Short mmCIF file of C-alpha atoms (C1' of nucleotides) in Angstrom, two decimals:
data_model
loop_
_atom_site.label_atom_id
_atom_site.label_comp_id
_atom_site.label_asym_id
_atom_site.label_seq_id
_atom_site.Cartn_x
_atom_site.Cartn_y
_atom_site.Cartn_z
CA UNK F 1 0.00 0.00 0.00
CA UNK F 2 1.74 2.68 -1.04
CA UNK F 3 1.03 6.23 0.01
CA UNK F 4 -1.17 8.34 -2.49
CA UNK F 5 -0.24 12.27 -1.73
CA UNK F 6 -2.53 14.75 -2.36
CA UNK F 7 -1.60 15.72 -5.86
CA UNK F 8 -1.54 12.44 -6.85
CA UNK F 9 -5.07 12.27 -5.69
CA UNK F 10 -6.13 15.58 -7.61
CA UNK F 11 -4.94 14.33 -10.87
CA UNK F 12 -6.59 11.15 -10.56
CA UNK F 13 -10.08 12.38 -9.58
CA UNK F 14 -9.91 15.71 -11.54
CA UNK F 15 -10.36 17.62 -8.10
CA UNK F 16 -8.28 20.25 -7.67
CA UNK F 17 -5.82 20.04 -4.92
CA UNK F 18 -7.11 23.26 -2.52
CA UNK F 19 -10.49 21.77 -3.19
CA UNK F 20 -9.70 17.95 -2.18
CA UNK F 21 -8.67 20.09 1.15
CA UNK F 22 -11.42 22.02 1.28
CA UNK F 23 -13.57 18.86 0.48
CA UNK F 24 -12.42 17.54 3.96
CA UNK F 25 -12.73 20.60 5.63
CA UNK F 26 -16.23 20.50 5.03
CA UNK F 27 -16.62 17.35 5.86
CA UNK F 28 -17.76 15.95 2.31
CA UNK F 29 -14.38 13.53 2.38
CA UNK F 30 -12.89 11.92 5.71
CA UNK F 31 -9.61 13.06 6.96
CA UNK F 32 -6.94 11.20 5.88
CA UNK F 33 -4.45 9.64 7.52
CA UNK F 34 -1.13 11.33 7.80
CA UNK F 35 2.95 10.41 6.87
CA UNK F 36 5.58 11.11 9.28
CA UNK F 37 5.56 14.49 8.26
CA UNK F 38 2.32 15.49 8.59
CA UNK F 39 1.41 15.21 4.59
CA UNK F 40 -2.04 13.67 3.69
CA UNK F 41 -1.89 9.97 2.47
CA UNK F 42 -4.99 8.98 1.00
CA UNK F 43 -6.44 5.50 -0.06
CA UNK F 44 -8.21 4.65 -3.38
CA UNK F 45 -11.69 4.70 -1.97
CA UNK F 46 -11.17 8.54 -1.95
CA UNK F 47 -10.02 8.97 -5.00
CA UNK F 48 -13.49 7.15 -6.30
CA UNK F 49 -15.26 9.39 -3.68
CA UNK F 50 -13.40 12.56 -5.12
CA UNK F 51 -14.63 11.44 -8.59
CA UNK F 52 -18.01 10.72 -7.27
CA UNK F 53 -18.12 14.32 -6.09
CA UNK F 54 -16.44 15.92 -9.23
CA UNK F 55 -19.03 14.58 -11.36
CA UNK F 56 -21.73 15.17 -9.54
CA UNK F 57 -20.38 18.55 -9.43
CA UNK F 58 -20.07 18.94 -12.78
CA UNK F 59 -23.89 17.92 -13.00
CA UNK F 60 -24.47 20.46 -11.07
CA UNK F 61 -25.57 19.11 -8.14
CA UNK F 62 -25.09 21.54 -5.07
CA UNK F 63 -22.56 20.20 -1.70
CA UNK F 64 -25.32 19.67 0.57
CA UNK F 65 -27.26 17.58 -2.42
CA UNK F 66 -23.87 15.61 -2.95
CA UNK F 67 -23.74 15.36 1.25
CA UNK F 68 -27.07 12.87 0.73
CA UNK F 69 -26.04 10.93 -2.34
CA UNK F 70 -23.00 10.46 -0.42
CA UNK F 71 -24.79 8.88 2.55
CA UNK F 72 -26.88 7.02 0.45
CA UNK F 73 -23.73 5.61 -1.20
CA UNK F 74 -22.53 4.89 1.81
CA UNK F 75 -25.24 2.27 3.25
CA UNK F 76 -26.53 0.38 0.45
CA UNK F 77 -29.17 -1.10 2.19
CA UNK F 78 -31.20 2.07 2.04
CA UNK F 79 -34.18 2.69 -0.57
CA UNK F 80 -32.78 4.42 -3.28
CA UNK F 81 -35.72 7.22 -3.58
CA UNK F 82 -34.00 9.86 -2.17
CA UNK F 83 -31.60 9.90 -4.25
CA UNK F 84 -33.97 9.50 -7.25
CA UNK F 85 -35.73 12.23 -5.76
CA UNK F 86 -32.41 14.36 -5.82
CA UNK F 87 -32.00 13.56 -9.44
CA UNK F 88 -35.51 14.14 -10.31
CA UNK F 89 -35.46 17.45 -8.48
CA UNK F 90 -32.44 18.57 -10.98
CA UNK F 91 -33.77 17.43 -13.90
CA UNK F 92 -37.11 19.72 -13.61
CA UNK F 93 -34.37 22.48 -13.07
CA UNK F 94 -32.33 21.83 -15.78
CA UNK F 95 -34.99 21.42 -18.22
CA UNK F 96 -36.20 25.36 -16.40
CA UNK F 97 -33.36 26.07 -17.04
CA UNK F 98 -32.84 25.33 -20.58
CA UNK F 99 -36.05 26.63 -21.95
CA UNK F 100 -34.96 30.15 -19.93
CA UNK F 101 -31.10 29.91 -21.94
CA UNK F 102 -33.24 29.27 -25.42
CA UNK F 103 -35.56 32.32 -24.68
CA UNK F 104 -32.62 34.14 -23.85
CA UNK F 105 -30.67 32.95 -26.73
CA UNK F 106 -33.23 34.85 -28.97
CA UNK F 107 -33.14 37.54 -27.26
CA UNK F 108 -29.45 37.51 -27.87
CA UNK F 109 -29.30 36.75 -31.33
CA UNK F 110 -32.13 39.86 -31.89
CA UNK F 111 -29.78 42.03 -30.28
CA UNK F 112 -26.72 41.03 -32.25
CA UNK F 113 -28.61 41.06 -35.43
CA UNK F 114 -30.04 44.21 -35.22
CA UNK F 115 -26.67 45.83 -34.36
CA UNK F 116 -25.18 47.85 -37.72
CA UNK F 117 -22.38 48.42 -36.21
CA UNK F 118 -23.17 52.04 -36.08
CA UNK F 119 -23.24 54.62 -33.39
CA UNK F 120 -24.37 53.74 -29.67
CA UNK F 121 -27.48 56.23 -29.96
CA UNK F 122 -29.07 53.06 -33.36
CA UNK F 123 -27.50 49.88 -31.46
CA UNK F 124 -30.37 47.45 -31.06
CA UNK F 125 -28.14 45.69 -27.95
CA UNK F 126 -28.36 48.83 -25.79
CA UNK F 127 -31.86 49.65 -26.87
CA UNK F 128 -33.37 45.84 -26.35
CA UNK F 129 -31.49 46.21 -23.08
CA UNK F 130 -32.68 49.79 -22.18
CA UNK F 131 -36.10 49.05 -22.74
CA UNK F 132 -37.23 45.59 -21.70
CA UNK F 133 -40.65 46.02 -23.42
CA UNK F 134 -38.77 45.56 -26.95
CA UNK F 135 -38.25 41.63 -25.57
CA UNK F 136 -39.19 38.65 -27.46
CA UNK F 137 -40.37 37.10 -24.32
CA UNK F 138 -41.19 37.84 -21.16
CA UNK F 139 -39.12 36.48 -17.98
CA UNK F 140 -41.42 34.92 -15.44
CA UNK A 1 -40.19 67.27 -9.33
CA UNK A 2 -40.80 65.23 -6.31
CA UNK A 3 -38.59 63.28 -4.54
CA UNK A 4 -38.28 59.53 -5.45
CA UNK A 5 -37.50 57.06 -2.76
CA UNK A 6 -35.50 54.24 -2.32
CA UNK A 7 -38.44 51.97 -2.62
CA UNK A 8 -39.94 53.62 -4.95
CA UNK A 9 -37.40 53.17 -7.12
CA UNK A 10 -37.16 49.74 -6.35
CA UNK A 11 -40.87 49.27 -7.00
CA UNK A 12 -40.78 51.07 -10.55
CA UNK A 13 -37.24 49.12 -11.66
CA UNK A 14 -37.96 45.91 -10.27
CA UNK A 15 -34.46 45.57 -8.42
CA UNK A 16 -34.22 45.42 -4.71
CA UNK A 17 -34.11 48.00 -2.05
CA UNK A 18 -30.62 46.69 -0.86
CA UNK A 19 -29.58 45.80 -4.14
CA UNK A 20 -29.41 49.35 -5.28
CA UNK A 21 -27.58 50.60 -2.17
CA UNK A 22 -25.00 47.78 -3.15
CA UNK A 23 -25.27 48.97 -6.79
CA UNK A 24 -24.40 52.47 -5.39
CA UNK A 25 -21.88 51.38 -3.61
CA UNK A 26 -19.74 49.61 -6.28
CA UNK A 27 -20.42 52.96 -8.54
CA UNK A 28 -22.69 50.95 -11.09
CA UNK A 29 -25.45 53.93 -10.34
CA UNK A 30 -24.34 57.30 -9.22
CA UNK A 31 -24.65 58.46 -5.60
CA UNK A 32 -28.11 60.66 -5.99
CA UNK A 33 -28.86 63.29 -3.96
CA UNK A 34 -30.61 63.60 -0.37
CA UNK A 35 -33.18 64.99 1.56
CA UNK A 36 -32.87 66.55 4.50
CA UNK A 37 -33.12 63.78 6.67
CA UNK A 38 -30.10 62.04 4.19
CA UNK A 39 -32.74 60.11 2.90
CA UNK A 40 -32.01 59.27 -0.91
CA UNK A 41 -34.08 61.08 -3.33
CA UNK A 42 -33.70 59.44 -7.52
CA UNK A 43 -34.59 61.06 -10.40
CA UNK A 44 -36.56 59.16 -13.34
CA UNK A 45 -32.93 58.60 -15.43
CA UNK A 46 -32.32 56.26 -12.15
CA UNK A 47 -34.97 54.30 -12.98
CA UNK A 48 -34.45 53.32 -16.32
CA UNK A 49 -30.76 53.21 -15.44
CA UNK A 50 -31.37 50.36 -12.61
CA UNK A 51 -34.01 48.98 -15.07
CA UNK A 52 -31.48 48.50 -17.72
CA UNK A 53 -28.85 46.76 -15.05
CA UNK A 54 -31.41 44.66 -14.04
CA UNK A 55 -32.75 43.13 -17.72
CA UNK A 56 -28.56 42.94 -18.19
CA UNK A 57 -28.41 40.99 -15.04
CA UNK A 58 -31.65 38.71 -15.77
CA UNK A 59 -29.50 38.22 -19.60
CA UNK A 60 -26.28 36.77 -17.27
CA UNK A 61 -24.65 39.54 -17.84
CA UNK A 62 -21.81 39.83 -15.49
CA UNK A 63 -21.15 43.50 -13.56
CA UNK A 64 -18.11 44.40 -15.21
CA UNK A 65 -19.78 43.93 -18.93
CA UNK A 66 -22.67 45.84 -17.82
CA UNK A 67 -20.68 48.33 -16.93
CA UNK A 68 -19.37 48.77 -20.19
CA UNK A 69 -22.61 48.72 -21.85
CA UNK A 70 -23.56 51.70 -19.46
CA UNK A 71 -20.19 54.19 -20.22
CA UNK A 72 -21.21 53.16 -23.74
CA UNK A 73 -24.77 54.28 -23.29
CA UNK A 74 -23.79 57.62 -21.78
CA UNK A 75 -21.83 58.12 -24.66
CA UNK A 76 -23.99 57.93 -27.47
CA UNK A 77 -21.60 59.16 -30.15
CA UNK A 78 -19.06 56.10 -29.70
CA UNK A 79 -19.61 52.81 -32.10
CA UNK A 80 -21.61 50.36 -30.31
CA UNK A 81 -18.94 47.40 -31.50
CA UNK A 82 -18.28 46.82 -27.86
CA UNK A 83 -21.79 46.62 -27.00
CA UNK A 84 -21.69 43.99 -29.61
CA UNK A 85 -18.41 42.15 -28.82
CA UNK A 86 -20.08 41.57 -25.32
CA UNK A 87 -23.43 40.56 -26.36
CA UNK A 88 -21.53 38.39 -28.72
CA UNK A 89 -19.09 36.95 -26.63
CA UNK A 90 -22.41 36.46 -24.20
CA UNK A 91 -24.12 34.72 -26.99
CA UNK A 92 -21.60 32.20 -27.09
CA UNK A 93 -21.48 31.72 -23.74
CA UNK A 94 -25.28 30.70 -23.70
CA UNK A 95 -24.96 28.81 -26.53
CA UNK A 96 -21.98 26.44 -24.64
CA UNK A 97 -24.24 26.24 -21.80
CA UNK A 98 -27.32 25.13 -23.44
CA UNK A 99 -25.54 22.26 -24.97
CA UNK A 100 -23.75 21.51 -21.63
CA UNK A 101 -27.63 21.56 -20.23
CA UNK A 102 -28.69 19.43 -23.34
CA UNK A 103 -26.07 16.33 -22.12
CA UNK A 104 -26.76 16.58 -18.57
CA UNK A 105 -30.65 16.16 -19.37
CA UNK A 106 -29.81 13.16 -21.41
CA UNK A 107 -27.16 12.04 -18.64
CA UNK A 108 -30.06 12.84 -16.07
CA UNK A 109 -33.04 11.07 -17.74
CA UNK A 110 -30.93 7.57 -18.02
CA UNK A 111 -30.47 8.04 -14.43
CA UNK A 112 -34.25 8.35 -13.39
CA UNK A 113 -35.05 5.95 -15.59
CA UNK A 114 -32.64 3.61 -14.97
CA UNK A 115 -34.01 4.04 -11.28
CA UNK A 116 -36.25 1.19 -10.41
CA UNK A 117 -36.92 2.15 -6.49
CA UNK A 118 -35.02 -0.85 -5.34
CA UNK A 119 -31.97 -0.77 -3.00
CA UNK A 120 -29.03 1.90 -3.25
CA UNK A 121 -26.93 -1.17 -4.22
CA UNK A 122 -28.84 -1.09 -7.53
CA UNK A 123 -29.32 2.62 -8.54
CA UNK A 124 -28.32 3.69 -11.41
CA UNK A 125 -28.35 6.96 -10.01
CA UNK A 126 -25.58 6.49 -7.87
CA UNK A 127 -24.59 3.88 -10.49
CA UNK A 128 -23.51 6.67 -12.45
CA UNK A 129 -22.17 9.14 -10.29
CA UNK A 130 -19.82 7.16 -8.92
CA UNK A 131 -18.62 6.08 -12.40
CA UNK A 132 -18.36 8.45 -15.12
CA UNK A 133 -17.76 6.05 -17.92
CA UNK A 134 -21.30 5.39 -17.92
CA UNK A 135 -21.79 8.24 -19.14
CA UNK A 136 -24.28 9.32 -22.67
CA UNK A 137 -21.33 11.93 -22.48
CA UNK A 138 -18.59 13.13 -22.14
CA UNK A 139 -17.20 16.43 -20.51
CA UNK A 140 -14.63 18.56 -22.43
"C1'" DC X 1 -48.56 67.45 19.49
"C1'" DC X 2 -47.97 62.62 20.22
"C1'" DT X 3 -47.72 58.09 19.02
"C1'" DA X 4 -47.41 54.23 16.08
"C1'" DC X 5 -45.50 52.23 12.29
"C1'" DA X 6 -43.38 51.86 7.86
"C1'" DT X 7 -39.49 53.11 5.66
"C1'" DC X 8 -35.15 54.77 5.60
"C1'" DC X 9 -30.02 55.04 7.17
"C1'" DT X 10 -25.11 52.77 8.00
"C1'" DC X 11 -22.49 49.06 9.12
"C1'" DT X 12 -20.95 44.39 9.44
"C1'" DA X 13 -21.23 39.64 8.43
"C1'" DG X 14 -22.82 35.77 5.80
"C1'" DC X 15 -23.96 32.85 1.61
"C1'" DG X 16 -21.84 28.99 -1.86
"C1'" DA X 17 -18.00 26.94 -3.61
"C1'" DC X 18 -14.18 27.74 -4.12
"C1'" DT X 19 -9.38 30.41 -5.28
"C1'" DA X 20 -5.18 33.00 -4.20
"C1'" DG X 21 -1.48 34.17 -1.52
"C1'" DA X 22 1.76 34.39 2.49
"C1'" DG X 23 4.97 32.10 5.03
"C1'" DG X 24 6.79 27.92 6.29
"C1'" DT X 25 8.10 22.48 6.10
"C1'" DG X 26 9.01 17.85 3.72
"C1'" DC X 27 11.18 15.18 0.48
"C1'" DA X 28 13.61 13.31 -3.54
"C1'" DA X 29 17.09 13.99 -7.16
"C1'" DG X 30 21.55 15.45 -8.56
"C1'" DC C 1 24.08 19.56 0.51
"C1'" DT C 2 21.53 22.17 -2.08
"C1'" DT C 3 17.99 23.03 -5.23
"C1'" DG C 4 13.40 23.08 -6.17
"C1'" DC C 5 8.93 21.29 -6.16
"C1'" DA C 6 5.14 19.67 -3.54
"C1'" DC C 7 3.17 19.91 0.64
"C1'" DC C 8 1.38 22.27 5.12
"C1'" DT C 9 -1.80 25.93 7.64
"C1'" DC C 10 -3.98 30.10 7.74
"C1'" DT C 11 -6.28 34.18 6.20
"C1'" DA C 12 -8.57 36.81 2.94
"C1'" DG C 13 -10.62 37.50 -1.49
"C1'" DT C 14 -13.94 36.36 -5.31
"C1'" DC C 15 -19.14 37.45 -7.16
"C1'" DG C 16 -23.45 39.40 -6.46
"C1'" DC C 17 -25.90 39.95 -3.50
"C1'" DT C 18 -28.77 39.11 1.25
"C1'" DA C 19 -29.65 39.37 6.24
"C1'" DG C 20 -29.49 41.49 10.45
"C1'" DA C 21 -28.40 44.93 14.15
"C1'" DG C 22 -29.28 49.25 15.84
"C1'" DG C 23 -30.80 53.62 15.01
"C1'" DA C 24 -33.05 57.91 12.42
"C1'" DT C 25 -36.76 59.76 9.53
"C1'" DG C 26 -41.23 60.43 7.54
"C1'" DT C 27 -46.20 60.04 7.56
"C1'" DA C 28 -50.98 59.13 9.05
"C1'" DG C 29 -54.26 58.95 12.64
"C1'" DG C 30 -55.97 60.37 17.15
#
DNA sequence: CCTACATCCTCTAGCGACTAGAGGTGCAAG
DNA sequence: CTTGCACCTCTAGTCGCTAGAGGATGTAGG
């Protein structure tokens, strides 16, 4: 068993090495034991845990979501409907989410468009921006 | 001309009563004058000012752009490509995110799905947190 | 005029999820 | 033995607000 060092562990799980610290000192990953010299040494089940975390990061799951997963993960004997809950729960806001971007997307593209590359005083980006009543939506 | 308060301009530009203090504060809106009491009194030009920050704002636009668009805005005589670049550059932006939303909805569904309310041991959710290959995707 | 109450004021601290930097120690290669 | 990188802890900063304390002002009713 040879000792993993912290870097080692960041470029294996694509965690960053201040975050793998900050990771424990949140609590999200145990502490790790320690060399001789007070450097972490870490074992492979937390580089698979860092993963676990980077990707559900990625997903864009928030800490406290990942916290629960984690648990979950943890005991295996548990019903897994939290944690399809927790997914479920993301997917209705990604999907909010997405139709917002494509409205907004328009919106963008109208202002862009529009823009002649003039003077300020006939840019459609400033005006669409000034007055929100020139939209082509409406936010919520 | 009579005096327009704090919350009333909040009320008319649909950003928040401590929100434009803080937009004040960072010099995004220009100290306005007082009442006796040192009460802040706005003129109209506020409003649509704080209006226009806050459709930026709902667009993603971050501070520092929208502070561009505004010098530009007071300066009608200069070409608006800057105003474009960053609506642009924005447009891009939301056009990488909306595919990055597109995978993770895919990457999402096969979770749920894949979900069949049993045990944690045989989530898929978890399943494919814990290991990316699974995934429809992949991340750049 | 007095009181009640909403609104205003300044100031500081907190949020999430890191990131950056200072100042110091450990360790392996040449 | 020295060079130089990787590691350590700690604090403070990032962004764009938001919340709260503790107090002053403004307004409407009695």
């Amino acid at each position: 068993m040879k000792k993993i060092t912290i870097g080692e562990a960041a470029r294996r799980s694509g965690v960053k090495v201040p975050t793998v610290r900050y990771y424990e000192s949140i609590g999200l990953l145990a502490a790790p034991s320690r060399s001789e010299g007070n450097q972490r040494s870490f074992e492979p089940a937390d580089i698979s845990r860092l993963a676990f975390i980077r990707h559900a990061r990625e997903l864009g799951f928030e800490i406290d979501a990942i916290r629960t997963l984690l648990t979950l993960q943890d005991d295996p004997n548990q019903s897994c409907a939290s944690a399809d809950a927790i997914a479920k729960a993301r997917l209705v806001e990604v999907e909010q989410r997405i139709r917002s971007l494509m409205a907004l997307k328009a919106e963008l593209e109208t202002m862009v468009e529009g823009c002649g590359h003039g003077r300020v005083d006939q840019c459609r980006v400033i005006e669409v921006l000034a007055d929100h009543g020139q939209c082509t939506h409406s936010h919520h």
